mmCIF file of C-alpha atoms in Angstrom:
data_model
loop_
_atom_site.group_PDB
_atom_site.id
_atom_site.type_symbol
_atom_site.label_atom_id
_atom_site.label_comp_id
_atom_site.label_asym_id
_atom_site.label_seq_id
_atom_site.Cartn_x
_atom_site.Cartn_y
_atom_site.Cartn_z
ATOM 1 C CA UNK A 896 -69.346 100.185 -14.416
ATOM 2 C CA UNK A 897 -70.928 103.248 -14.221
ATOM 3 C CA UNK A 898 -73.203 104.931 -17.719
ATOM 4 C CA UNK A 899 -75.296 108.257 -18.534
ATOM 5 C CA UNK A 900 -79.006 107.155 -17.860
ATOM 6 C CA UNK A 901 -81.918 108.125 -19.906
ATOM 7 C CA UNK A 902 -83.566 108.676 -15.981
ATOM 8 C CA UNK A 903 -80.853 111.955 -15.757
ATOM 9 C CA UNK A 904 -82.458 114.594 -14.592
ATOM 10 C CA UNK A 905 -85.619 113.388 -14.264
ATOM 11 C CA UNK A 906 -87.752 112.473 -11.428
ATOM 12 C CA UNK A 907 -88.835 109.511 -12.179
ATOM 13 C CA UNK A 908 -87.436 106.430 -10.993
ATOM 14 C CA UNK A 909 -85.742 104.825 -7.946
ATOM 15 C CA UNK A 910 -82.640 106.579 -5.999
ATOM 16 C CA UNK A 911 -80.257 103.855 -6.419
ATOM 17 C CA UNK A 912 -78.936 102.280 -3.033
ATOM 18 C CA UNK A 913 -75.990 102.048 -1.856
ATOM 19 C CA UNK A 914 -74.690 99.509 0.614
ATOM 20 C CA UNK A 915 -70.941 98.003 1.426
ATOM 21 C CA UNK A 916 -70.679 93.897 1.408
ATOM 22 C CA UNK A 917 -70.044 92.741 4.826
ATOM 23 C CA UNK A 918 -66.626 91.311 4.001
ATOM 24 C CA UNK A 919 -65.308 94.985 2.801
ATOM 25 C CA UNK A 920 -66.944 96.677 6.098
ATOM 26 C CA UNK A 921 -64.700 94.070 7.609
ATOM 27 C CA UNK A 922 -61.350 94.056 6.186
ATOM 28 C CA UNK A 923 -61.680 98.102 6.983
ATOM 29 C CA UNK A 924 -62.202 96.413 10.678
ATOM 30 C CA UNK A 925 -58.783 94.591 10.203
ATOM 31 C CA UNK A 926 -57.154 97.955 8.465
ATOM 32 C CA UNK A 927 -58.035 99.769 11.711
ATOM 33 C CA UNK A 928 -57.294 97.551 13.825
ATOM 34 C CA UNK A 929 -61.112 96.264 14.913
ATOM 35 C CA UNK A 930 -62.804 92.999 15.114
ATOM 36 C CA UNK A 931 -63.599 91.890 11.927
ATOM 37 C CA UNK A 932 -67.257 91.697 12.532
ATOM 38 C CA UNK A 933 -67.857 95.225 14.004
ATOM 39 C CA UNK A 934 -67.852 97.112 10.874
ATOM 40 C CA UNK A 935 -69.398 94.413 9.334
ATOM 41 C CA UNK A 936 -72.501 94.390 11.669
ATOM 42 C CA UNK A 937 -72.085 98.460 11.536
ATOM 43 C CA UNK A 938 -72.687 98.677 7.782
ATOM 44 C CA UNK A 939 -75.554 96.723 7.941
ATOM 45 C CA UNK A 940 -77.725 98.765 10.402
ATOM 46 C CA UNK A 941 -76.279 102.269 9.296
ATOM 47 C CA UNK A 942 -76.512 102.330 5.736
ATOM 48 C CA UNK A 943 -79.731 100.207 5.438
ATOM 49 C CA UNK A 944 -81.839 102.380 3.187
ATOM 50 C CA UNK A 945 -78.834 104.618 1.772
ATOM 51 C CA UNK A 946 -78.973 106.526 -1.241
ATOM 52 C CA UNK A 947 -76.468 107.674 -3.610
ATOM 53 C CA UNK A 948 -75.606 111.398 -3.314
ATOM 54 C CA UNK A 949 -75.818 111.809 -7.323
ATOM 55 C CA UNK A 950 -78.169 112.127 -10.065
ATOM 56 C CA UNK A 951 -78.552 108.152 -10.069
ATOM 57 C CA UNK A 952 -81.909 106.164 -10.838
ATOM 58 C CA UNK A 953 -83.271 103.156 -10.909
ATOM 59 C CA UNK A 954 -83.669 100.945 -13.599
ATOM 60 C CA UNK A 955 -80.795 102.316 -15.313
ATOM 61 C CA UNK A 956 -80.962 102.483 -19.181
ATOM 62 C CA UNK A 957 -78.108 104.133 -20.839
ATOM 63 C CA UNK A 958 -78.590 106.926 -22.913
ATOM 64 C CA UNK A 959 -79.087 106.568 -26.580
ATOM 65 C CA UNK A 960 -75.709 106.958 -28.796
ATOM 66 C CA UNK A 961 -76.657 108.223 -32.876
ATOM 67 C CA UNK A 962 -74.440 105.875 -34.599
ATOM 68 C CA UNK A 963 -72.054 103.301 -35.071
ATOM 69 C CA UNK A 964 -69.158 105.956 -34.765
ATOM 70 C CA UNK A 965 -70.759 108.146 -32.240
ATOM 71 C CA UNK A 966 -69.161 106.630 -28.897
ATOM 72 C CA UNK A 967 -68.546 107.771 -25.306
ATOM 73 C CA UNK A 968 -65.853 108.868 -23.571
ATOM 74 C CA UNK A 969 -64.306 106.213 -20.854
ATOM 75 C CA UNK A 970 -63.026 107.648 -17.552
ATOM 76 C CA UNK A 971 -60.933 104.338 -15.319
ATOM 77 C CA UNK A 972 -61.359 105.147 -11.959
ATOM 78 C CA UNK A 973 -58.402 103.893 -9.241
ATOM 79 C CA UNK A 974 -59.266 103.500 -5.465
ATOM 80 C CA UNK A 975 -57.158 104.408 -2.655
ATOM 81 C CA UNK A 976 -55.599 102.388 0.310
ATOM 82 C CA UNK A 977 -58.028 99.936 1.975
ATOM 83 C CA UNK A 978 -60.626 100.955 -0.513
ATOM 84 C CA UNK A 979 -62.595 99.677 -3.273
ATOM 85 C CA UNK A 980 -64.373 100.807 -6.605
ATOM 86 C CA UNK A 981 -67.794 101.069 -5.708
ATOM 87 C CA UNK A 982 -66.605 102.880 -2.634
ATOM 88 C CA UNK A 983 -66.775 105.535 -5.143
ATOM 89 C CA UNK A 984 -70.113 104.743 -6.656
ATOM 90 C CA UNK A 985 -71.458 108.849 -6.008
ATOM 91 C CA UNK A 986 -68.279 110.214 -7.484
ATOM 92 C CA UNK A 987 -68.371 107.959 -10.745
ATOM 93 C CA UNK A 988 -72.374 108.489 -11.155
ATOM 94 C CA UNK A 989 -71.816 112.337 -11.114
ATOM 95 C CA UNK A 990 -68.852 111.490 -13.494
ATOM 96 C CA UNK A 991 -71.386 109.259 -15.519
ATOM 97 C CA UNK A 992 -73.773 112.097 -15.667
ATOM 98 C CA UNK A 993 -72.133 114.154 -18.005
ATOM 99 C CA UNK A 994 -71.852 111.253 -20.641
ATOM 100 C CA UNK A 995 -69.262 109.321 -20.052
ATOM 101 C CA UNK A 996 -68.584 105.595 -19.040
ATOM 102 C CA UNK A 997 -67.160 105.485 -16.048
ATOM 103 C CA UNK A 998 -65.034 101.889 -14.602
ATOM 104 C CA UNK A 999 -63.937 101.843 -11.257
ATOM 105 C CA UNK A 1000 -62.279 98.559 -10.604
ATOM 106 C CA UNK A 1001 -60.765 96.591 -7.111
ATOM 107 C CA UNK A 1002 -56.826 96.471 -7.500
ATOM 108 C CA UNK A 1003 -55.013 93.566 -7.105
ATOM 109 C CA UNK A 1004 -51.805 94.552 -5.051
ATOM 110 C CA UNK A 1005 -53.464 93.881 -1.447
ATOM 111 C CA UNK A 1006 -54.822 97.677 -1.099
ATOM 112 C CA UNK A 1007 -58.351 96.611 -1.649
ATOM 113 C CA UNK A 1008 -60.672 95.454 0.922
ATOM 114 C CA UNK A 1009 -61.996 92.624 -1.602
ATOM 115 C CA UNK A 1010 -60.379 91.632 -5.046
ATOM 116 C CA UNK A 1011 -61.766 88.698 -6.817
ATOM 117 C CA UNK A 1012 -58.395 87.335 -8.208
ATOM 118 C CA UNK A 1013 -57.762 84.817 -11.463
ATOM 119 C CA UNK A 1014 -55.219 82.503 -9.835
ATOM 120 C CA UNK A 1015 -57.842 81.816 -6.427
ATOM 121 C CA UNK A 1016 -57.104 82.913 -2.533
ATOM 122 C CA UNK A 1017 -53.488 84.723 -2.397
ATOM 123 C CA UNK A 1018 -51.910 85.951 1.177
ATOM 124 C CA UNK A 1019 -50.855 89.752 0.833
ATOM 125 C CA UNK A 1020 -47.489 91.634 3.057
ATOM 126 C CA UNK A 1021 -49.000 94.063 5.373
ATOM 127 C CA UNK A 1022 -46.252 96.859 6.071
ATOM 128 C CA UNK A 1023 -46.300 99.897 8.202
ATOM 129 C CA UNK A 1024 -44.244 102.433 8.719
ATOM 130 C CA UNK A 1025 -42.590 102.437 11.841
ATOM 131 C CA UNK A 1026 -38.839 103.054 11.964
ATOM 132 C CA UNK A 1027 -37.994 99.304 12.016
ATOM 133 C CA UNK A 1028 -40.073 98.697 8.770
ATOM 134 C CA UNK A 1029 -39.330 101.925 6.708
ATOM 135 C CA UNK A 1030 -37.273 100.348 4.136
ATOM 136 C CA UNK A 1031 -39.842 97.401 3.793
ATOM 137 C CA UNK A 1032 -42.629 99.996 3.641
ATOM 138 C CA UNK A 1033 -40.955 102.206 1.117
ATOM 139 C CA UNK A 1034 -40.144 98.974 -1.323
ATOM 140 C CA UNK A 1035 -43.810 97.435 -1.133
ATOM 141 C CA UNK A 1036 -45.273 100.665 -1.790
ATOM 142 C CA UNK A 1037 -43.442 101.084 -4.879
ATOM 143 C CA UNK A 1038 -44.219 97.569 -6.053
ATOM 144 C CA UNK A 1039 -47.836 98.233 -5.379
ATOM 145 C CA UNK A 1040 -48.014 101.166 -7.359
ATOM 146 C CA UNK A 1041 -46.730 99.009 -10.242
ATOM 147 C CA UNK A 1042 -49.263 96.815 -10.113
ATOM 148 C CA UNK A 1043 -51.730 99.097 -9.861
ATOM 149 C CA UNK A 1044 -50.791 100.691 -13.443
ATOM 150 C CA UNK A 1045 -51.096 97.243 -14.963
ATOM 151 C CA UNK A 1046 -54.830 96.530 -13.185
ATOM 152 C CA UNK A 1047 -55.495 100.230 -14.953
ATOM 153 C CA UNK A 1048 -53.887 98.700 -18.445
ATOM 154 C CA UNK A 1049 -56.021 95.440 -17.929
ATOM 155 C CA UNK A 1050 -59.177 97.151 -17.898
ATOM 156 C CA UNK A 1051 -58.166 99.880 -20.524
ATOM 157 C CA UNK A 1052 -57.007 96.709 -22.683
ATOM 158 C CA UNK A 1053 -60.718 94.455 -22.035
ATOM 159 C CA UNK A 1054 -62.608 97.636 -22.964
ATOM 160 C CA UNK A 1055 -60.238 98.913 -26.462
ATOM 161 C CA UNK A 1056 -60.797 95.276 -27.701
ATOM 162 C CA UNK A 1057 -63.672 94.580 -27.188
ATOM 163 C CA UNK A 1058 -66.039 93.791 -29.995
ATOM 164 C CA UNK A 1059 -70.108 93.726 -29.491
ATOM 165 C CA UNK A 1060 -71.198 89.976 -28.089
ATOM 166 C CA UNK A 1061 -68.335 89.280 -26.386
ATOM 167 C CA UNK A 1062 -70.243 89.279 -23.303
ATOM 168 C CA UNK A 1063 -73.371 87.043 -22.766
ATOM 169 C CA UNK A 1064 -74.846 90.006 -20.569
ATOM 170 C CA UNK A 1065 -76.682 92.644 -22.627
ATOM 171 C CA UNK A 1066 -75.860 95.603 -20.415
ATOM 172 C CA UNK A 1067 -72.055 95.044 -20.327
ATOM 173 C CA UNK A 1068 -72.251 94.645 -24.084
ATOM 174 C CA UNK A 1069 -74.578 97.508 -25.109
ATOM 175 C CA UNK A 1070 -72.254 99.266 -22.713
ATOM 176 C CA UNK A 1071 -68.767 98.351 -23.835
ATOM 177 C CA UNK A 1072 -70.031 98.392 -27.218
ATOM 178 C CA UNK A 1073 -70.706 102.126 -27.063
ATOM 179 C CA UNK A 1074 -67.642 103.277 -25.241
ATOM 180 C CA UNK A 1075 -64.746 104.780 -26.623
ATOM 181 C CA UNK A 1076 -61.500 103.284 -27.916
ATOM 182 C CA UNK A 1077 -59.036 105.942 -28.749
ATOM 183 C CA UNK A 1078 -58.288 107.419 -25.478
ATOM 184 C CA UNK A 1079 -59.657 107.546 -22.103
ATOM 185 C CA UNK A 1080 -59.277 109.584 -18.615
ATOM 186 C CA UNK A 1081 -57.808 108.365 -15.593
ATOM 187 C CA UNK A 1082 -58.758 109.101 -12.276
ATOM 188 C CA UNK A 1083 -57.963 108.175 -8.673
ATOM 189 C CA UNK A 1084 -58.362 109.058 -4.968
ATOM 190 C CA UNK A 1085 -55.064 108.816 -2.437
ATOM 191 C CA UNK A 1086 -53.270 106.219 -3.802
ATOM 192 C CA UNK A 1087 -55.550 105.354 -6.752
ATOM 193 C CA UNK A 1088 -54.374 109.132 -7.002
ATOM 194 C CA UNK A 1089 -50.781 108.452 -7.497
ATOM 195 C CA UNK A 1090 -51.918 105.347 -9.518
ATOM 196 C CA UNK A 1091 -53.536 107.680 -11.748
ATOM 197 C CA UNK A 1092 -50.634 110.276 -12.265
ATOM 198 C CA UNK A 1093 -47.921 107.544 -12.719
ATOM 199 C CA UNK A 1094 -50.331 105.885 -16.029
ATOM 200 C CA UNK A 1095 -50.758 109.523 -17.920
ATOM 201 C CA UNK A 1096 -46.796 108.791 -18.317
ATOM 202 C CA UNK A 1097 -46.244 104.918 -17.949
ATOM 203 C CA UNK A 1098 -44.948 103.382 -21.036
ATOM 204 C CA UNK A 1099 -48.343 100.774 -20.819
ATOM 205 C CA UNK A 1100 -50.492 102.967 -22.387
ATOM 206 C CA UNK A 1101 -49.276 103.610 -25.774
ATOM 207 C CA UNK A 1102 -49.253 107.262 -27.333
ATOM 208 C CA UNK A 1103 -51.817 109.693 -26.167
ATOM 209 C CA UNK A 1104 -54.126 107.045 -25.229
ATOM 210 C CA UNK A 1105 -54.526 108.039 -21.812
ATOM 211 C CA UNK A 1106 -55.317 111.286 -22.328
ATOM 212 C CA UNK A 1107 -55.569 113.187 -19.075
ATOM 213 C CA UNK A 1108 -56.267 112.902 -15.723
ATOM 214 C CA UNK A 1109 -58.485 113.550 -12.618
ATOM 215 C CA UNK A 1110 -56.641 113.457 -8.932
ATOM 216 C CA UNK A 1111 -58.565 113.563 -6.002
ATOM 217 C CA UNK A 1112 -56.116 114.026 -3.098
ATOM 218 C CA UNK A 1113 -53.326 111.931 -4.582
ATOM 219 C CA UNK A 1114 -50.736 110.387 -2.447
ATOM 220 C CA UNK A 1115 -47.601 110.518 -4.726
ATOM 221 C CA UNK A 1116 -44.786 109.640 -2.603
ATOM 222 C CA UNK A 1117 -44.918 106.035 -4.004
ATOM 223 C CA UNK A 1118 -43.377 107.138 -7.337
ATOM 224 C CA UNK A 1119 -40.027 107.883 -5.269
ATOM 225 C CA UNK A 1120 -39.607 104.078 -4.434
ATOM 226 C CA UNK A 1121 -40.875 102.683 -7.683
ATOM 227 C CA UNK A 1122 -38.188 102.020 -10.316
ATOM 228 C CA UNK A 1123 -40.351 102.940 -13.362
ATOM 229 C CA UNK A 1124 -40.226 106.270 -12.357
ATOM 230 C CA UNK A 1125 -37.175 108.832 -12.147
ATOM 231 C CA UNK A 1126 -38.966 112.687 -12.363
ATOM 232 C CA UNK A 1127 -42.451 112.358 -11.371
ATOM 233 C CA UNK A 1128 -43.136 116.424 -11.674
ATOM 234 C CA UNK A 1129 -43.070 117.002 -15.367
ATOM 235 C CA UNK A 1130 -45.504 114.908 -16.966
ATOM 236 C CA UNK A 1131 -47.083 117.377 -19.049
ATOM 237 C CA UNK A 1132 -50.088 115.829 -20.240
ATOM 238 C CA UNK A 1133 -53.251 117.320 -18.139
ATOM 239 C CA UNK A 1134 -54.799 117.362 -15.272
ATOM 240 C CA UNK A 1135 -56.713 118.604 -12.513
ATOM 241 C CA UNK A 1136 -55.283 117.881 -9.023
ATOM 242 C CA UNK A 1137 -57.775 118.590 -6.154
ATOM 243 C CA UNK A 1138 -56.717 118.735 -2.617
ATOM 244 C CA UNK A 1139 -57.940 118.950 0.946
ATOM 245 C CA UNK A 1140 -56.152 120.025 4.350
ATOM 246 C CA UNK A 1141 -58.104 117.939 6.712
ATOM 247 C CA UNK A 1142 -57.989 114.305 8.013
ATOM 248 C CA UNK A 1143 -55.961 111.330 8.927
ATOM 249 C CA UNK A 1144 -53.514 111.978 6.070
ATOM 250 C CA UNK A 1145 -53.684 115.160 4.423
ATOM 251 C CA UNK A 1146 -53.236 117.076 7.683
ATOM 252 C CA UNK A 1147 -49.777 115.311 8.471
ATOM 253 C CA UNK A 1148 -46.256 117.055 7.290
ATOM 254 C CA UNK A 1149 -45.374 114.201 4.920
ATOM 255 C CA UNK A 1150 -48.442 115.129 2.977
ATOM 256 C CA UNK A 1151 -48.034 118.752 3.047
ATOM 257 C CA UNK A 1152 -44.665 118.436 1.562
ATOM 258 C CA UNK A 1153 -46.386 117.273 -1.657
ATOM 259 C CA UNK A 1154 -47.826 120.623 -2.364
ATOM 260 C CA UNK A 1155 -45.076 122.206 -3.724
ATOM 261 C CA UNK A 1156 -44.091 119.208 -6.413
ATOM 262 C CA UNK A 1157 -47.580 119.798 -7.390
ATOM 263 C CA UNK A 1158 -46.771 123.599 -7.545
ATOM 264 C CA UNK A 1159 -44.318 123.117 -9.909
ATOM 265 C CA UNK A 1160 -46.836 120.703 -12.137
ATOM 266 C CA UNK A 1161 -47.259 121.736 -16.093
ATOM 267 C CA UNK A 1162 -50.421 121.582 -17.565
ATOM 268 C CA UNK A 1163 -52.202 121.131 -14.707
ATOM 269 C CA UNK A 1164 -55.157 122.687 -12.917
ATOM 270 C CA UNK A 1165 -54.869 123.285 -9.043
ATOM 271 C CA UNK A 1166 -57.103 123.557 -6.202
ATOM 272 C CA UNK A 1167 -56.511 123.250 -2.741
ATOM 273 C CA UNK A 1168 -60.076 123.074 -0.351
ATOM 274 C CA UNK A 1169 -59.400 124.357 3.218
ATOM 275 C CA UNK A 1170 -61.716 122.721 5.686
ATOM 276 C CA UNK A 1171 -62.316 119.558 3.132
ATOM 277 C CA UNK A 1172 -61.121 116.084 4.695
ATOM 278 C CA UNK A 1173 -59.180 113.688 2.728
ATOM 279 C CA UNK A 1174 -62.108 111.111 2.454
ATOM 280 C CA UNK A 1175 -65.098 113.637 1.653
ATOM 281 C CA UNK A 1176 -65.120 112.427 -2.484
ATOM 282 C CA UNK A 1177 -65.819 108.570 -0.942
ATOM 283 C CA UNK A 1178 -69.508 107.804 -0.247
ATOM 284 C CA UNK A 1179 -69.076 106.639 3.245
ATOM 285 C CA UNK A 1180 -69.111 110.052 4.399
ATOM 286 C CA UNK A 1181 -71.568 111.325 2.055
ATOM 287 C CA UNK A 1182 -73.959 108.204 3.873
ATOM 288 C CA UNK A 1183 -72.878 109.004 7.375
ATOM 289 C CA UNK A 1184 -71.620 112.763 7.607
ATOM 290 C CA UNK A 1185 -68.294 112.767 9.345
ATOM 291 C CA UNK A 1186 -66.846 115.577 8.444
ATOM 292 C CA UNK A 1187 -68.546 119.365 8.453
ATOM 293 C CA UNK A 1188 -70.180 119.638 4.548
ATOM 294 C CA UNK A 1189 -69.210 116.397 3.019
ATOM 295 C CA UNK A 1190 -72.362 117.356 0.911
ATOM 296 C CA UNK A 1191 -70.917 120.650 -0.062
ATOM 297 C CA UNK A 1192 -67.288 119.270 -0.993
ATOM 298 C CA UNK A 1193 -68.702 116.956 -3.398
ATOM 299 C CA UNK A 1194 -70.504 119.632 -5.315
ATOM 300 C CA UNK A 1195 -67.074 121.533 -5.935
ATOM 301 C CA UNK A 1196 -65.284 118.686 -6.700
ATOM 302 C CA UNK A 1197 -67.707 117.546 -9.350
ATOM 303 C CA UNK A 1198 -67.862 121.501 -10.156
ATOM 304 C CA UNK A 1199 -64.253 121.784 -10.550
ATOM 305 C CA UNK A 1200 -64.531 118.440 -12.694
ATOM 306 C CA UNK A 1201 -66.840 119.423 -15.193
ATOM 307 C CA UNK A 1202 -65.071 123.113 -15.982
ATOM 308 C CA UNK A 1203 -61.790 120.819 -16.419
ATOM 309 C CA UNK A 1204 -63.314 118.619 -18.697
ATOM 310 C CA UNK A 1205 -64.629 121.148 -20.745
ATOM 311 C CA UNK A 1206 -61.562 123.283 -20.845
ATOM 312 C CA UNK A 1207 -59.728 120.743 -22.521
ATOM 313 C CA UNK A 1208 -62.143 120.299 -25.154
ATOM 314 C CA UNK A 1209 -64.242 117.396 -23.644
ATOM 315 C CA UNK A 1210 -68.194 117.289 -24.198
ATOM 316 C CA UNK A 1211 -70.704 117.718 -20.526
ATOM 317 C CA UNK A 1212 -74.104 117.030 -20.837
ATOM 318 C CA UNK A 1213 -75.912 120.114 -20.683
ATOM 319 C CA UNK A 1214 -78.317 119.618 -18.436
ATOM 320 C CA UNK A 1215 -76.095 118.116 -15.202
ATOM 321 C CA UNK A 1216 -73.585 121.656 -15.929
ATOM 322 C CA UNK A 1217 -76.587 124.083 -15.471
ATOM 323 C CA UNK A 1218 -77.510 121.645 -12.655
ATOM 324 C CA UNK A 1219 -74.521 121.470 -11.393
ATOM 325 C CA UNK A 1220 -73.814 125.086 -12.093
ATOM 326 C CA UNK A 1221 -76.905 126.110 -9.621
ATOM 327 C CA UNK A 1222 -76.134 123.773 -7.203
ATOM 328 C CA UNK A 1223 -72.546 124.821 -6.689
ATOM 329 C CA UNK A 1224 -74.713 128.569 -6.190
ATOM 330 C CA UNK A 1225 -76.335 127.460 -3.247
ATOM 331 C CA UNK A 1226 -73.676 125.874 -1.776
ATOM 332 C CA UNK A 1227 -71.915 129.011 -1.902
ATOM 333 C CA UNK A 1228 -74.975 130.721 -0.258
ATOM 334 C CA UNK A 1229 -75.220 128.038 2.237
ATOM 335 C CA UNK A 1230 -71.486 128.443 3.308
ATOM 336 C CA UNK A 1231 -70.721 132.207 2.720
ATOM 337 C CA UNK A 1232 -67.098 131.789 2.334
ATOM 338 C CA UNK A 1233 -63.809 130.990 0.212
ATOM 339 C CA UNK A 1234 -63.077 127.540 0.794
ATOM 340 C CA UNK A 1235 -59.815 127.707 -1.891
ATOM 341 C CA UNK A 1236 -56.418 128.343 -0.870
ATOM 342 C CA UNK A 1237 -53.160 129.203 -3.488
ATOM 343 C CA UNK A 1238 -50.699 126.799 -3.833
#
């Protein structure tokens, strides 16, 4: 859970850290193939001392709200494959920044390197997608990306009913107790992408409560093998899609082929990066640079964020947009060149 600081744009106060668990560095060891223990050991000695790329401080003491009816807006963030939530933790804080309450969670289909689940230990169906498996592959996808809308309706559920002392820890409930209850924002990365398309029109969230959405990079092709969904290309409610043609994924022909579904998108804002990888919005790049201006991608995203927001009537803080604004200046200095492409 990520909240607007009183510390925001200030310079006092602690950068907060950042730093992976050793059992999610090592399930990405068993996603890639690796022993378990060498990304494990890796996270340890390369992001000791790590700091989050955002405006993020330490303590953390949310910002004051006038009023009982004077809440926050919620934004539910959804990971992508072999992911987590707080592998997101400089995306949501910039999110957080501009006054919002921002909850990333761990999914519970499999796709997350560590879920802490109700019902104890539970063995998950790896697929891939070789020829011998397609069919396999196709139907597990689709069946994860059903569960994934109901983790997003369990968390949008906790936070519209909950009621001030419901939790025994004083952050969570000065939190929860300030954050909107009406509607919220969905967002997602890759698959949390997808996850986050398929809830602005799943039947879960009733009415307009899911209001509109944020997609980083969204893989979508899981809505063709789930059986909730029949048209996946005229939801109308909006959006901002933001994509990348670099890396693993987004450089491959079955990506590219979901440009121009999202061509033919309503009510939606589109911007395609060339030169931006697939994974430059997660914070393991932003630690260890991997790509050419991870730094520099970030800033547009969150750029590209904040105009959205506003355009459809949301508040920003102040403060973070001129920041933001100036920031996005330099980077344009810095880099001297277009980095959008039409769709």
């Amino acid at each position: 859970m990520y909240y607007p600081s009183k510390a925001n744009g200030e310079a006092g106060g602690e950068r907060a850290p950042w730093l992976p668990s050793y059992a999610h560095a090592g399930n990405w060891s068993s996603f890639v193939k690796l022993p378990y223990h060498l990304l494990g050991g890796f996270s340890r000695l390369f992001f000791r001392g790590a700091t989050l790329r955002s405006p993020t401080r330490l303590p953390p003491e949310l910002v004051e709200v006038e009023g009982d009816s004077s809440q926050l807006p919620l934004i539910i963030l959804s990971h992508g494959l072999a992911s987590w939530g707080n592998h997101y933790s400089s995306l949501c804080s910039y999110l957080a920044s501009f006054g919002y309450i921002v909850i990333t969670l761990d999914h519970t289909d499999g796709s997350a390197t560590v879920a802490s689940l109700e019902d104890g230990p539970k063995q998950f169906e790896v697929v891939d997608e070789s020829k011998a498996n397609i069919e396999n592959f196709k139907r597990r996808r689709g069946e994860q990306l059903e569960q994934r809308i109901r983790d997003v309706s369990d968390v949008w559920n906790f936070v519209k009913h909950y009621k001030k002392g419901d939790s025994d820890d004083s952050i969570v409930d000065e939190v929860l107790s300030k954050t909107g209850k009406e509607e919220f924002i969905v967002a997602g990365h890759s698959f949390g992408g997808g996850t986050a398309y398929a809830c602005l029109e799943s039947p879960l969230f009733e009415g307009d409560s899911c209001r509109a959405g944020l997609l980083f990079d969204p893989w979508l092709d899981a809505f063709k093998w789930s059986s909730s969904f029949k048209d996946w290309k005229n939801n109308q409610k909006e959006k901002i899609i933001l994509t990348c043609d670099k890396g693993f994924i987004s450089s491959t022909d079955k990506w590219r082929v979901q440009l121009e579904p999202i061509s033919e998108m309503d009510n939606t804002v589109k911007v395609r990066y060339l030169g931006m990888d697939h994974i430059d919005v997660c914070d393991v790049p932003l630690m260890l640079p991997i790509s050419t201006q991870p730094d520099s991608w970030f800033i547009e995203n969150m750029w590209e964020c904040k105009e959205f927001l506003k355009r459809i009537g949301m508040h920003v803080n102040e403060d973070v947009a001129k920041d933001l604004d100036e920031k996005r200046a330099d980077v344009g200095k810095r880099c001297n060149k277009s980095y959008k492409a039409p769709f």
